[in-house]
Amino acid sequence: MKIDNLKTSKVALGTWAWGDSGETGDGYFGSHLTQTGLEEVADKAHAAGFSLWDTAVVYGMGRSETVLGDVLQRFARSDYQLSTKFTPQAVGSGDDPMADMLEQSLARLGTDYIDLYWIHNPADVTRWTPHLIPLLKSGKVKGVGVSNHNLSEIELADQILGEAGHKVEAVQNHYSLLYRGAENAGILQHCRTHGIPFYAYMVLEQGALSGKYSSANPLPQGTNRAKAYNGMLPKLKALTDKLASIGQSHGAAAPDVATAWAIAKGTTPIIGITNADYVDGLVRATSLTLSSDDIAELEALADTANVNTRGWWEKELGV
């Protein structure tokens, strides 16, 4: 169960928005996506050396996996890595729900193995973690991780896997300038101490930290992210202005700086990618070095904003 190839990736490519439904682009993000556009995204990412794609069954209830699988057929399987997730809250009624869900993911993604398979939400660590072991033994899963688990749940999952000669090989949680719960709860330190890669999702807070949106130009009306973030945009202006000004001094943009911050904190950011131009931003972010003063000032402005961006699906990490 070696996933060393994943550790070399500074950024993972997120496809949560790829689950938005159909050509009308309505859904969680309000993304207007086309097959041709996403193929351009994949081609540009591939050329830039980004090869780790992150998805999940519940992103559009299979649509993200299906669209991603179709797009990636243009490449040899050895040229990219796949990260997808088992979600306990979405299980069927079969005898082995995890194995069943994995088979459905493999079919949608058009592959016979997953590089990194996650338990998406903890639900019941003792119940679900052991189901990962036969999947690892089968070779259909190369490495395993846990997402949205708190520190005690991560340690319990690692103990259960350890008894079978395996281990938690990655942790994935919401982590951004505005939401540093994983750091405050000791999860980042645990990962550093044990050499576990930490994957940070919602680093750009669904676009709220991109500098693109404001009270005058809110997130797309009628979408879930608009409901979550539009009301707090005025409080984020000082932070997004600072992200933009730091970016300007480096020939970069606000989202590049927010991504570079996450890299500087020792994490691998998962950045949602719906436009080929976003790949240029990832290239800038991975070559951008922030000073300790920049990092401290950004975190202070984020604290001053005093907003809560914890997702409805997330529990307090200290619990």
PDB file of N, CA and C in Angstrom, residues 122-202:
ATOM      1  N   PRO A 122     -17.257   9.999   9.245  1.00  0.00           N
ATOM      2  CA  PRO A 122     -17.001   8.877  10.164  1.00  0.00           C
ATOM      3  C   PRO A 122     -18.188   7.967  10.450  1.00  0.00           C
ATOM      4  N   ALA A 123     -19.361   8.531  10.743  1.00  0.00           N
ATOM      5  CA  ALA A 123     -20.564   7.723  11.048  1.00  0.00           C
ATOM      6  C   ALA A 123     -20.292   6.742  12.188  1.00  0.00           C
ATOM      7  N   ASP A 124     -19.541   5.686  11.937  1.00  0.00           N
ATOM      8  CA  ASP A 124     -19.233   4.666  12.949  1.00  0.00           C
ATOM      9  C   ASP A 124     -17.879   4.073  12.579  1.00  0.00           C
ATOM     10  N   VAL A 125     -16.822   4.590  13.189  1.00  0.00           N
ATOM     11  CA  VAL A 125     -15.457   4.205  12.822  1.00  0.00           C
ATOM     12  C   VAL A 125     -15.226   2.712  13.010  1.00  0.00           C
ATOM     13  N   THR A 126     -15.712   2.187  14.116  1.00  0.00           N
ATOM     14  CA  THR A 126     -15.506   0.773  14.414  1.00  0.00           C
ATOM     15  C   THR A 126     -16.222  -0.116  13.401  1.00  0.00           C
ATOM     16  N   ARG A 127     -17.367   0.325  12.941  1.00  0.00           N
ATOM     17  CA  ARG A 127     -18.135  -0.480  11.983  1.00  0.00           C
ATOM     18  C   ARG A 127     -17.498  -0.457  10.587  1.00  0.00           C
ATOM     19  N   TRP A 128     -17.133   0.738  10.094  1.00  0.00           N
ATOM     20  CA  TRP A 128     -16.788   0.862   8.681  1.00  0.00           C
ATOM     21  C   TRP A 128     -15.312   0.672   8.365  1.00  0.00           C
ATOM     22  N   THR A 129     -14.419   1.058   9.260  1.00  0.00           N
ATOM     23  CA  THR A 129     -12.986   0.984   8.947  1.00  0.00           C
ATOM     24  C   THR A 129     -12.529  -0.421   8.554  1.00  0.00           C
ATOM     25  N   PRO A 130     -12.967  -1.487   9.235  1.00  0.00           N
ATOM     26  CA  PRO A 130     -12.491  -2.820   8.846  1.00  0.00           C
ATOM     27  C   PRO A 130     -12.829  -3.211   7.408  1.00  0.00           C
ATOM     28  N   HIS A 131     -13.860  -2.598   6.833  1.00  0.00           N
ATOM     29  CA  HIS A 131     -14.253  -2.936   5.466  1.00  0.00           C
ATOM     30  C   HIS A 131     -13.211  -2.489   4.440  1.00  0.00           C
ATOM     31  N   LEU A 132     -12.324  -1.580   4.846  1.00  0.00           N
ATOM     32  CA  LEU A 132     -11.267  -1.140   3.938  1.00  0.00           C
ATOM     33  C   LEU A 132     -10.226  -2.242   3.709  1.00  0.00           C
ATOM     34  N   ILE A 133     -10.053  -3.120   4.681  1.00  0.00           N
ATOM     35  CA  ILE A 133      -8.946  -4.089   4.647  1.00  0.00           C
ATOM     36  C   ILE A 133      -9.055  -5.060   3.475  1.00  0.00           C
ATOM     37  N   PRO A 134     -10.201  -5.701   3.242  1.00  0.00           N
ATOM     38  CA  PRO A 134     -10.273  -6.590   2.074  1.00  0.00           C
ATOM     39  C   PRO A 134     -10.125  -5.846   0.750  1.00  0.00           C
ATOM     40  N   LEU A 135     -10.523  -4.593   0.716  1.00  0.00           N
ATOM     41  CA  LEU A 135     -10.380  -3.814  -0.518  1.00  0.00           C
ATOM     42  C   LEU A 135      -8.906  -3.555  -0.816  1.00  0.00           C
ATOM     43  N   LEU A 136      -8.131  -3.290   0.230  1.00  0.00           N
ATOM     44  CA  LEU A 136      -6.683  -3.142   0.071  1.00  0.00           C
ATOM     45  C   LEU A 136      -6.054  -4.456  -0.388  1.00  0.00           C
ATOM     46  N   LYS A 137      -6.479  -5.548   0.215  1.00  0.00           N
ATOM     47  CA  LYS A 137      -5.916  -6.862  -0.139  1.00  0.00           C
ATOM     48  C   LYS A 137      -6.253  -7.249  -1.574  1.00  0.00           C
ATOM     49  N   SER A 138      -7.412  -6.778  -2.051  1.00  0.00           N
ATOM     50  CA  SER A 138      -7.850  -7.137  -3.407  1.00  0.00           C
ATOM     51  C   SER A 138      -7.072  -6.393  -4.485  1.00  0.00           C
ATOM     52  N   GLY A 139      -6.429  -5.269  -4.106  1.00  0.00           N
ATOM     53  CA  GLY A 139      -5.726  -4.457  -5.084  1.00  0.00           C
ATOM     54  C   GLY A 139      -6.612  -3.428  -5.770  1.00  0.00           C
ATOM     55  N   LYS A 140      -7.912  -3.477  -5.488  1.00  0.00           N
ATOM     56  CA  LYS A 140      -8.810  -2.489  -6.091  1.00  0.00           C
ATOM     57  C   LYS A 140      -8.646  -1.114  -5.449  1.00  0.00           C
ATOM     58  N   VAL A 141      -8.029  -1.103  -4.281  1.00  0.00           N
ATOM     59  CA  VAL A 141      -7.721   0.131  -3.571  1.00  0.00           C
ATOM     60  C   VAL A 141      -6.244   0.085  -3.210  1.00  0.00           C
ATOM     61  N   LYS A 142      -5.499   1.123  -3.592  1.00  0.00           N
ATOM     62  CA  LYS A 142      -4.047   1.130  -3.344  1.00  0.00           C
ATOM     63  C   LYS A 142      -3.681   1.768  -2.016  1.00  0.00           C
ATOM     64  N   GLY A 143      -4.471   2.731  -1.577  1.00  0.00           N
ATOM     65  CA  GLY A 143      -4.213   3.407  -0.311  1.00  0.00           C
ATOM     66  C   GLY A 143      -5.518   3.906   0.269  1.00  0.00           C
ATOM     67  N   VAL A 144      -5.556   4.129   1.587  1.00  0.00           N
ATOM     68  CA  VAL A 144      -6.801   4.527   2.240  1.00  0.00           C
ATOM     69  C   VAL A 144      -6.584   5.741   3.128  1.00  0.00           C
ATOM     70  N   GLY A 145      -7.638   6.538   3.226  1.00  0.00           N
ATOM     71  CA  GLY A 145      -7.596   7.711   4.081  1.00  0.00           C
ATOM     72  C   GLY A 145      -8.936   7.925   4.751  1.00  0.00           C
ATOM     73  N   VAL A 146      -8.976   8.911   5.641  1.00  0.00           N
ATOM     74  CA  VAL A 146     -10.218   9.267   6.320  1.00  0.00           C
ATOM     75  C   VAL A 146     -10.464  10.757   6.143  1.00  0.00           C
ATOM     76  N   SER A 147     -11.723  11.111   5.945  1.00  0.00           N
ATOM     77  CA  SER A 147     -12.106  12.500   5.730  1.00  0.00           C
ATOM     78  C   SER A 147     -13.168  12.918   6.741  1.00  0.00           C
ATOM     79  N   ASN A 148     -13.053  14.155   7.221  1.00  0.00           N
ATOM     80  CA  ASN A 148     -13.994  14.726   8.194  1.00  0.00           C
ATOM     81  C   ASN A 148     -14.002  13.970   9.517  1.00  0.00           C
ATOM     82  N   HIS A 149     -12.928  13.261   9.806  1.00  0.00           N
ATOM     83  CA  HIS A 149     -12.781  12.590  11.099  1.00  0.00           C
ATOM     84  C   HIS A 149     -12.074  13.539  12.075  1.00  0.00           C
ATOM     85  N   ASN A 150     -12.442  13.450  13.363  1.00  0.00           N
ATOM     86  CA  ASN A 150     -11.689  14.212  14.362  1.00  0.00           C
ATOM     87  C   ASN A 150     -10.461  13.402  14.786  1.00  0.00           C
ATOM     88  N   LEU A 151      -9.646  13.958  15.678  1.00  0.00           N
ATOM     89  CA  LEU A 151      -8.374  13.323  15.999  1.00  0.00           C
ATOM     90  C   LEU A 151      -8.553  11.938  16.614  1.00  0.00           C
ATOM     91  N   SER A 152      -9.499  11.785  17.539  1.00  0.00           N
ATOM     92  CA  SER A 152      -9.678  10.475  18.178  1.00  0.00           C
ATOM     93  C   SER A 152     -10.184   9.446  17.158  1.00  0.00           C
ATOM     94  N   GLU A 153     -10.987   9.882  16.204  1.00  0.00           N
ATOM     95  CA  GLU A 153     -11.480   8.968  15.162  1.00  0.00           C
ATOM     96  C   GLU A 153     -10.357   8.576  14.202  1.00  0.00           C
ATOM     97  N   ILE A 154      -9.474   9.511  13.894  1.00  0.00           N
ATOM     98  CA  ILE A 154      -8.312   9.194  13.056  1.00  0.00           C
ATOM     99  C   ILE A 154      -7.442   8.148  13.755  1.00  0.00           C
ATOM    100  N   GLU A 155      -7.206   8.354  15.040  1.00  0.00           N
ATOM    101  CA  GLU A 155      -6.364   7.420  15.793  1.00  0.00           C
ATOM    102  C   GLU A 155      -7.022   6.045  15.901  1.00  0.00           C
ATOM    103  N   LEU A 156      -8.347   6.007  16.084  1.00  0.00           N
ATOM    104  CA  LEU A 156      -9.052   4.731  16.170  1.00  0.00           C
ATOM    105  C   LEU A 156      -8.998   4.000  14.828  1.00  0.00           C
ATOM    106  N   ALA A 157      -9.221   4.728  13.744  1.00  0.00           N
ATOM    107  CA  ALA A 157      -9.147   4.114  12.415  1.00  0.00           C
ATOM    108  C   ALA A 157      -7.752   3.562  12.164  1.00  0.00           C
ATOM    109  N   ASP A 158      -6.734   4.299  12.586  1.00  0.00           N
ATOM    110  CA  ASP A 158      -5.358   3.854  12.389  1.00  0.00           C
ATOM    111  C   ASP A 158      -5.069   2.598  13.204  1.00  0.00           C
ATOM    112  N   GLN A 159      -5.621   2.542  14.402  1.00  0.00           N
ATOM    113  CA  GLN A 159      -5.440   1.357  15.252  1.00  0.00           C
ATOM    114  C   GLN A 159      -6.088   0.123  14.619  1.00  0.00           C
ATOM    115  N   ILE A 160      -7.305   0.297  14.111  1.00  0.00           N
ATOM    116  CA  ILE A 160      -8.027  -0.824  13.485  1.00  0.00           C
ATOM    117  C   ILE A 160      -7.275  -1.316  12.254  1.00  0.00           C
ATOM    118  N   LEU A 161      -6.817  -0.392  11.414  1.00  0.00           N
ATOM    119  CA  LEU A 161      -6.065  -0.778  10.217  1.00  0.00           C
ATOM    120  C   LEU A 161      -4.718  -1.383  10.593  1.00  0.00           C
ATOM    121  N   GLY A 162      -4.107  -0.852  11.650  1.00  0.00           N
ATOM    122  CA  GLY A 162      -2.792  -1.332  12.078  1.00  0.00           C
ATOM    123  C   GLY A 162      -2.807  -2.784  12.506  1.00  0.00           C
ATOM    124  N   GLU A 163      -3.909  -3.219  13.091  1.00  0.00           N
ATOM    125  CA  GLU A 163      -4.017  -4.614  13.529  1.00  0.00           C
ATOM    126  C   GLU A 163      -3.993  -5.581  12.348  1.00  0.00           C
ATOM    127  N   ALA A 164      -4.259  -5.055  11.132  1.00  0.00           N
ATOM    128  CA  ALA A 164      -4.224  -5.884   9.922  1.00  0.00           C
ATOM    129  C   ALA A 164      -3.011  -5.560   9.051  1.00  0.00           C
ATOM    130  N   GLY A 165      -2.092  -4.775   9.608  1.00  0.00           N
ATOM    131  CA  GLY A 165      -0.873  -4.453   8.877  1.00  0.00           C
ATOM    132  C   GLY A 165      -0.998  -3.280   7.917  1.00  0.00           C
ATOM    133  N   HIS A 166      -2.050  -2.502   8.083  1.00  0.00           N
ATOM    134  CA  HIS A 166      -2.254  -1.332   7.226  1.00  0.00           C
ATOM    135  C   HIS A 166      -2.233  -0.078   8.093  1.00  0.00           C
ATOM    136  N   LYS A 167      -2.533   1.071   7.500  1.00  0.00           N
ATOM    137  CA  LYS A 167      -2.575   2.306   8.278  1.00  0.00           C
ATOM    138  C   LYS A 167      -3.371   3.368   7.538  1.00  0.00           C
ATOM    139  N   VAL A 168      -3.780   4.402   8.279  1.00  0.00           N
ATOM    140  CA  VAL A 168      -4.364   5.591   7.661  1.00  0.00           C
ATOM    141  C   VAL A 168      -3.238   6.296   6.919  1.00  0.00           C
ATOM    142  N   GLU A 169      -3.387   6.379   5.605  1.00  0.00           N
ATOM    143  CA  GLU A 169      -2.303   6.933   4.793  1.00  0.00           C
ATOM    144  C   GLU A 169      -2.539   8.373   4.379  1.00  0.00           C
ATOM    145  N   ALA A 170      -3.701   8.913   4.698  1.00  0.00           N
ATOM    146  CA  ALA A 170      -3.985  10.306   4.368  1.00  0.00           C
ATOM    147  C   ALA A 170      -5.195  10.766   5.175  1.00  0.00           C
ATOM    148  N   VAL A 171      -5.236  12.068   5.424  1.00  0.00           N
ATOM    149  CA  VAL A 171      -6.366  12.692   6.116  1.00  0.00           C
ATOM    150  C   VAL A 171      -6.844  13.851   5.246  1.00  0.00           C
ATOM    151  N   GLN A 172      -8.165  13.994   5.112  1.00  0.00           N
ATOM    152  CA  GLN A 172      -8.739  15.083   4.315  1.00  0.00           C
ATOM    153  C   GLN A 172      -9.821  15.783   5.119  1.00  0.00           C
ATOM    154  N   ASN A 173      -9.623  17.080   5.341  1.00  0.00           N
ATOM    155  CA  ASN A 173     -10.612  17.875   6.072  1.00  0.00           C
ATOM    156  C   ASN A 173     -10.710  19.271   5.461  1.00  0.00           C
ATOM    157  N   HIS A 174     -11.794  19.938   5.765  1.00  0.00           N
ATOM    158  CA  HIS A 174     -11.974  21.349   5.431  1.00  0.00           C
ATOM    159  C   HIS A 174     -10.888  22.148   6.167  1.00  0.00           C
ATOM    160  N   TYR A 175     -10.140  22.950   5.413  1.00  0.00           N
ATOM    161  CA  TYR A 175      -9.082  23.762   6.026  1.00  0.00           C
ATOM    162  C   TYR A 175      -8.809  24.958   5.132  1.00  0.00           C
ATOM    163  N   SER A 176      -8.955  26.135   5.691  1.00  0.00           N
ATOM    164  CA  SER A 176      -8.737  27.359   4.932  1.00  0.00           C
ATOM    165  C   SER A 176      -8.340  28.462   5.902  1.00  0.00           C
ATOM    166  N   LEU A 177      -8.026  29.635   5.358  1.00  0.00           N
ATOM    167  CA  LEU A 177      -7.758  30.786   6.214  1.00  0.00           C
ATOM    168  C   LEU A 177      -8.925  31.054   7.153  1.00  0.00           C
ATOM    169  N   LEU A 178     -10.143  30.820   6.680  1.00  0.00           N
ATOM    170  CA  LEU A 178     -11.331  31.114   7.478  1.00  0.00           C
ATOM    171  C   LEU A 178     -11.738  29.979   8.404  1.00  0.00           C
ATOM    172  N   TYR A 179     -11.222  28.764   8.148  1.00  0.00           N
ATOM    173  CA  TYR A 179     -11.639  27.620   8.959  1.00  0.00           C
ATOM    174  C   TYR A 179     -10.417  26.759   9.256  1.00  0.00           C
ATOM    175  N   ARG A 180      -9.834  26.985  10.431  1.00  0.00           N
ATOM    176  CA  ARG A 180      -8.592  26.298  10.777  1.00  0.00           C
ATOM    177  C   ARG A 180      -8.819  25.281  11.903  1.00  0.00           C
ATOM    178  N   GLY A 181     -10.018  24.695  11.891  1.00  0.00           N
ATOM    179  CA  GLY A 181     -10.364  23.733  12.936  1.00  0.00           C
ATOM    180  C   GLY A 181      -9.407  22.560  13.023  1.00  0.00           C
ATOM    181  N   ALA A 182      -8.927  22.070  11.873  1.00  0.00           N
ATOM    182  CA  ALA A 182      -8.026  20.914  11.879  1.00  0.00           C
ATOM    183  C   ALA A 182      -6.701  21.258  12.554  1.00  0.00           C
ATOM    184  N   GLU A 183      -6.300  22.507  12.439  1.00  0.00           N
ATOM    185  CA  GLU A 183      -5.078  22.956  13.103  1.00  0.00           C
ATOM    186  C   GLU A 183      -5.309  23.109  14.603  1.00  0.00           C
ATOM    187  N   ASN A 184      -6.404  23.756  14.961  1.00  0.00           N
ATOM    188  CA  ASN A 184      -6.695  23.997  16.380  1.00  0.00           C
ATOM    189  C   ASN A 184      -6.950  22.707  17.145  1.00  0.00           C
ATOM    190  N   ALA A 185      -7.461  21.683  16.451  1.00  0.00           N
ATOM    191  CA  ALA A 185      -7.779  20.408  17.105  1.00  0.00           C
ATOM    192  C   ALA A 185      -6.578  19.460  17.153  1.00  0.00           C
ATOM    193  N   GLY A 186      -5.425  19.897  16.647  1.00  0.00           N
ATOM    194  CA  GLY A 186      -4.218  19.072  16.713  1.00  0.00           C
ATOM    195  C   GLY A 186      -4.074  18.064  15.589  1.00  0.00           C
ATOM    196  N   ILE A 187      -4.979  18.121  14.598  1.00  0.00           N
ATOM    197  CA  ILE A 187      -4.931  17.138  13.509  1.00  0.00           C
ATOM    198  C   ILE A 187      -3.721  17.375  12.606  1.00  0.00           C
ATOM    199  N   LEU A 188      -3.448  18.637  12.285  1.00  0.00           N
ATOM    200  CA  LEU A 188      -2.284  18.927  11.441  1.00  0.00           C
ATOM    201  C   LEU A 188      -0.990  18.478  12.113  1.00  0.00           C
ATOM    202  N   GLN A 189      -0.881  18.739  13.407  1.00  0.00           N
ATOM    203  CA  GLN A 189       0.320  18.319  14.127  1.00  0.00           C
ATOM    204  C   GLN A 189       0.435  16.806  14.153  1.00  0.00           C
ATOM    205  N   HIS A 190      -0.682  16.114  14.355  1.00  0.00           N
ATOM    206  CA  HIS A 190      -0.692  14.648  14.329  1.00  0.00           C
ATOM    207  C   HIS A 190      -0.185  14.141  12.987  1.00  0.00           C
ATOM    208  N   CYS A 191      -0.664  14.748  11.917  1.00  0.00           N
ATOM    209  CA  CYS A 191      -0.249  14.321  10.575  1.00  0.00           C
ATOM    210  C   CYS A 191       1.240  14.574  10.362  1.00  0.00           C
ATOM    211  N   ARG A 192       1.724  15.731  10.811  1.00  0.00           N
ATOM    212  CA  ARG A 192       3.158  16.026  10.683  1.00  0.00           C
ATOM    213  C   ARG A 192       3.989  15.015  11.470  1.00  0.00           C
ATOM    214  N   THR A 193       3.574  14.750  12.691  1.00  0.00           N
ATOM    215  CA  THR A 193       4.319  13.843  13.567  1.00  0.00           C
ATOM    216  C   THR A 193       4.400  12.437  12.983  1.00  0.00           C
ATOM    217  N   HIS A 194       3.327  11.993  12.336  1.00  0.00           N
ATOM    218  CA  HIS A 194       3.248  10.620  11.839  1.00  0.00           C
ATOM    219  C   HIS A 194       3.494  10.511  10.339  1.00  0.00           C
ATOM    220  N   GLY A 195       3.874  11.619   9.706  1.00  0.00           N
ATOM    221  CA  GLY A 195       4.186  11.572   8.280  1.00  0.00           C
ATOM    222  C   GLY A 195       2.986  11.257   7.403  1.00  0.00           C
ATOM    223  N   ILE A 196       1.797  11.741   7.818  1.00  0.00           N
ATOM    224  CA  ILE A 196       0.568  11.485   7.072  1.00  0.00           C
ATOM    225  C   ILE A 196       0.241  12.720   6.235  1.00  0.00           C
ATOM    226  N   PRO A 197       0.097  12.588   4.938  1.00  0.00           N
ATOM    227  CA  PRO A 197      -0.301  13.742   4.125  1.00  0.00           C
ATOM    228  C   PRO A 197      -1.684  14.244   4.542  1.00  0.00           C
ATOM    229  N   PHE A 198      -1.805  15.562   4.649  1.00  0.00           N
ATOM    230  CA  PHE A 198      -3.084  16.181   4.980  1.00  0.00           C
ATOM    231  C   PHE A 198      -3.591  16.918   3.745  1.00  0.00           C
ATOM    232  N   TYR A 199      -4.776  16.532   3.283  1.00  0.00           N
ATOM    233  CA  TYR A 199      -5.394  17.149   2.111  1.00  0.00           C
ATOM    234  C   TYR A 199      -6.450  18.148   2.586  1.00  0.00           C
ATOM    235  N   ALA A 200      -6.289  19.388   2.161  1.00  0.00           N
ATOM    236  CA  ALA A 200      -7.174  20.468   2.600  1.00  0.00           C
ATOM    237  C   ALA A 200      -8.211  20.776   1.524  1.00  0.00           C
ATOM    238  N   TYR A 201      -9.490  20.628   1.869  1.00  0.00           N
ATOM    239  CA  TYR A 201     -10.521  21.011   0.898  1.00  0.00           C
ATOM    240  C   TYR A 201     -11.178  22.325   1.318  1.00  0.00           C
ATOM    241  N   MET A 202     -11.865  22.961   0.384  1.00  0.00           N
ATOM    242  CA  MET A 202     -12.495  24.273   0.568  1.00  0.00           C
ATOM    243  C   MET A 202     -11.486  25.343   0.968  1.00  0.00           C
TER     244      MET A 202
END
